[in-house]
Structure formats: C-alpha cells, structure tokens
C-alpha cells in the first residue's frame, strides 16, 4: 500500500521530518509544504537526508510555498501546484499528514 506523506512544519523546529523518513516505504511519496520546504535549503543536513532517500520514493514540493520563501527545489524534488497536490492525493492508497 503506497502512502503519500505530507509535511508542513519546519524541519528545524522538531523531529517530524526524521521520523517520517524512517517510516517511508519503497513506493511512498513525500510532499513538502508550508515551512517544511525549508528542508530543501542548500547545504543542510535535511537536504542531504532527502537526497539519500531511495530513488523509488517520490519527493514533491509545493510551488507556492517555495516561491513564498524564496527557495528553489533541487533536481531530486518535483514541484507541484495546488491542482497537482490534489491529483497526488488520488494517486496514493493512503495520505498521511504529519500534524
């Protein structure tokens, strides 16, 4: 059962990102939204951890949140808009929001 995991909290504020990364399955996906896109900042341990995920795990970042924070996604991450976000929710068997 493939799951899309959604993170919206800063990876510098708590350990949700690390916890999520430990639970990702081979066919899962991770969508970064809100302050979670700060994990994509260059030269950070968070970005390194994301880049070390297996290639089978899809990584997405919400376009509007990247733009609002002046960030660009690395090649590893696919940028999606809100309609793309909705489409992703239908693509996976389960959706898990890390509140």
PDB file of C-alpha atoms in Angstrom, residues 5-88:
ATOM      1  CA  UNK A   5       3.267  11.657   3.445  1.00  0.00           C
ATOM      2  CA  UNK A   6       2.640  15.396   3.810  1.00  0.00           C
ATOM      3  CA  UNK A   7       4.896  17.546   5.963  1.00  0.00           C
ATOM      4  CA  UNK A   8       4.167  21.213   6.602  1.00  0.00           C
ATOM      5  CA  UNK A   9       6.284  22.062   9.672  1.00  0.00           C
ATOM      6  CA  UNK A  10       9.837  23.391   9.639  1.00  0.00           C
ATOM      7  CA  UNK A  11      12.416  20.612   9.873  1.00  0.00           C
ATOM      8  CA  UNK A  12      14.409  22.892  12.182  1.00  0.00           C
ATOM      9  CA  UNK A  13      11.602  23.080  14.774  1.00  0.00           C
ATOM     10  CA  UNK A  14      11.055  19.410  15.581  1.00  0.00           C
ATOM     11  CA  UNK A  15      11.842  15.828  14.510  1.00  0.00           C
ATOM     12  CA  UNK A  16       8.852  15.145  12.231  1.00  0.00           C
ATOM     13  CA  UNK A  17      10.996  15.003   9.096  1.00  0.00           C
ATOM     14  CA  UNK A  18      13.404  12.494  10.641  1.00  0.00           C
ATOM     15  CA  UNK A  19      10.509  10.382  11.924  1.00  0.00           C
ATOM     16  CA  UNK A  20       8.815  10.445   8.536  1.00  0.00           C
ATOM     17  CA  UNK A  21      11.998   9.464   6.702  1.00  0.00           C
ATOM     18  CA  UNK A  22      12.367   6.397   8.938  1.00  0.00           C
ATOM     19  CA  UNK A  23       8.847   5.220   8.066  1.00  0.00           C
ATOM     20  CA  UNK A  24       8.860   5.759   4.298  1.00  0.00           C
ATOM     21  CA  UNK A  25       8.174   2.672   2.228  1.00  0.00           C
ATOM     22  CA  UNK A  26       9.787   1.988  -1.131  1.00  0.00           C
ATOM     23  CA  UNK A  27       6.677   3.063  -3.086  1.00  0.00           C
ATOM     24  CA  UNK A  28       5.766   6.038  -0.878  1.00  0.00           C
ATOM     25  CA  UNK A  29       5.983   9.750  -1.622  1.00  0.00           C
ATOM     26  CA  UNK A  30       6.796  12.802   0.452  1.00  0.00           C
ATOM     27  CA  UNK A  31       5.239  16.209  -0.186  1.00  0.00           C
ATOM     28  CA  UNK A  32       6.805  19.239   1.480  1.00  0.00           C
ATOM     29  CA  UNK A  33       4.507  22.198   2.007  1.00  0.00           C
ATOM     30  CA  UNK A  34       4.470  25.248   4.247  1.00  0.00           C
ATOM     31  CA  UNK A  35       7.631  25.646   6.306  1.00  0.00           C
ATOM     32  CA  UNK A  36       8.664  22.063   5.509  1.00  0.00           C
ATOM     33  CA  UNK A  37      10.094  23.354   2.211  1.00  0.00           C
ATOM     34  CA  UNK A  38      12.955  24.787   4.296  1.00  0.00           C
ATOM     35  CA  UNK A  39      14.292  21.213   4.271  1.00  0.00           C
ATOM     36  CA  UNK A  40      15.316  21.919   0.659  1.00  0.00           C
ATOM     37  CA  UNK A  41      17.757  24.667   1.609  1.00  0.00           C
ATOM     38  CA  UNK A  42      21.178  24.025   0.079  1.00  0.00           C
ATOM     39  CA  UNK A  43      23.996  22.650   2.211  1.00  0.00           C
ATOM     40  CA  UNK A  44      21.809  21.412   5.068  1.00  0.00           C
ATOM     41  CA  UNK A  45      21.613  18.020   6.761  1.00  0.00           C
ATOM     42  CA  UNK A  46      17.892  17.960   5.940  1.00  0.00           C
ATOM     43  CA  UNK A  47      18.514  18.247   2.206  1.00  0.00           C
ATOM     44  CA  UNK A  48      21.222  15.624   2.412  1.00  0.00           C
ATOM     45  CA  UNK A  49      18.802  13.234   4.147  1.00  0.00           C
ATOM     46  CA  UNK A  50      16.191  13.852   1.447  1.00  0.00           C
ATOM     47  CA  UNK A  51      18.718  13.251  -1.307  1.00  0.00           C
ATOM     48  CA  UNK A  52      19.691   9.936   0.303  1.00  0.00           C
ATOM     49  CA  UNK A  53      16.136   8.608   0.091  1.00  0.00           C
ATOM     50  CA  UNK A  54      15.777   5.669  -2.292  1.00  0.00           C
ATOM     51  CA  UNK A  55      15.036   6.773  -5.851  1.00  0.00           C
ATOM     52  CA  UNK A  56      11.739   4.871  -5.688  1.00  0.00           C
ATOM     53  CA  UNK A  57      10.440   7.355  -3.085  1.00  0.00           C
ATOM     54  CA  UNK A  58       8.974  10.379  -4.864  1.00  0.00           C
ATOM     55  CA  UNK A  59       9.742  13.807  -3.421  1.00  0.00           C
ATOM     56  CA  UNK A  60       7.423  16.739  -4.125  1.00  0.00           C
ATOM     57  CA  UNK A  61       7.422  20.375  -3.031  1.00  0.00           C
ATOM     58  CA  UNK A  62       4.541  22.811  -3.251  1.00  0.00           C
ATOM     59  CA  UNK A  63       5.379  25.559  -5.745  1.00  0.00           C
ATOM     60  CA  UNK A  64       3.591  28.352  -3.888  1.00  0.00           C
ATOM     61  CA  UNK A  65       5.438  27.638  -0.643  1.00  0.00           C
ATOM     62  CA  UNK A  66       8.825  27.536  -2.356  1.00  0.00           C
ATOM     63  CA  UNK A  67       8.116  30.892  -4.009  1.00  0.00           C
ATOM     64  CA  UNK A  68       6.870  32.457  -0.770  1.00  0.00           C
ATOM     65  CA  UNK A  69      10.163  31.548   0.926  1.00  0.00           C
ATOM     66  CA  UNK A  70      12.424  32.403  -1.993  1.00  0.00           C
ATOM     67  CA  UNK A  71      13.586  28.806  -2.424  1.00  0.00           C
ATOM     68  CA  UNK A  72      14.199  26.641  -5.438  1.00  0.00           C
ATOM     69  CA  UNK A  73      13.747  22.893  -5.477  1.00  0.00           C
ATOM     70  CA  UNK A  74      16.759  20.685  -6.165  1.00  0.00           C
ATOM     71  CA  UNK A  75      16.604  18.237  -9.079  1.00  0.00           C
ATOM     72  CA  UNK A  76      15.520  15.472  -6.702  1.00  0.00           C
ATOM     73  CA  UNK A  77      12.219  17.236  -5.934  1.00  0.00           C
ATOM     74  CA  UNK A  78       9.300  17.626  -8.305  1.00  0.00           C
ATOM     75  CA  UNK A  79       7.496  20.950  -7.949  1.00  0.00           C
ATOM     76  CA  UNK A  80       3.692  20.808  -7.917  1.00  0.00           C
ATOM     77  CA  UNK A  81       0.941  23.417  -7.734  1.00  0.00           C
ATOM     78  CA  UNK A  82      -2.307  23.035  -5.785  1.00  0.00           C
ATOM     79  CA  UNK A  83      -4.145  21.126  -8.548  1.00  0.00           C
ATOM     80  CA  UNK A  84      -1.115  18.814  -8.745  1.00  0.00           C
ATOM     81  CA  UNK A  85      -1.274  18.353  -4.976  1.00  0.00           C
ATOM     82  CA  UNK A  86      -4.905  17.258  -5.246  1.00  0.00           C
ATOM     83  CA  UNK A  87      -4.041  14.870  -8.068  1.00  0.00           C
ATOM     84  CA  UNK A  88      -1.264  13.341  -5.962  1.00  0.00           C
TER      85      UNK A  88
END
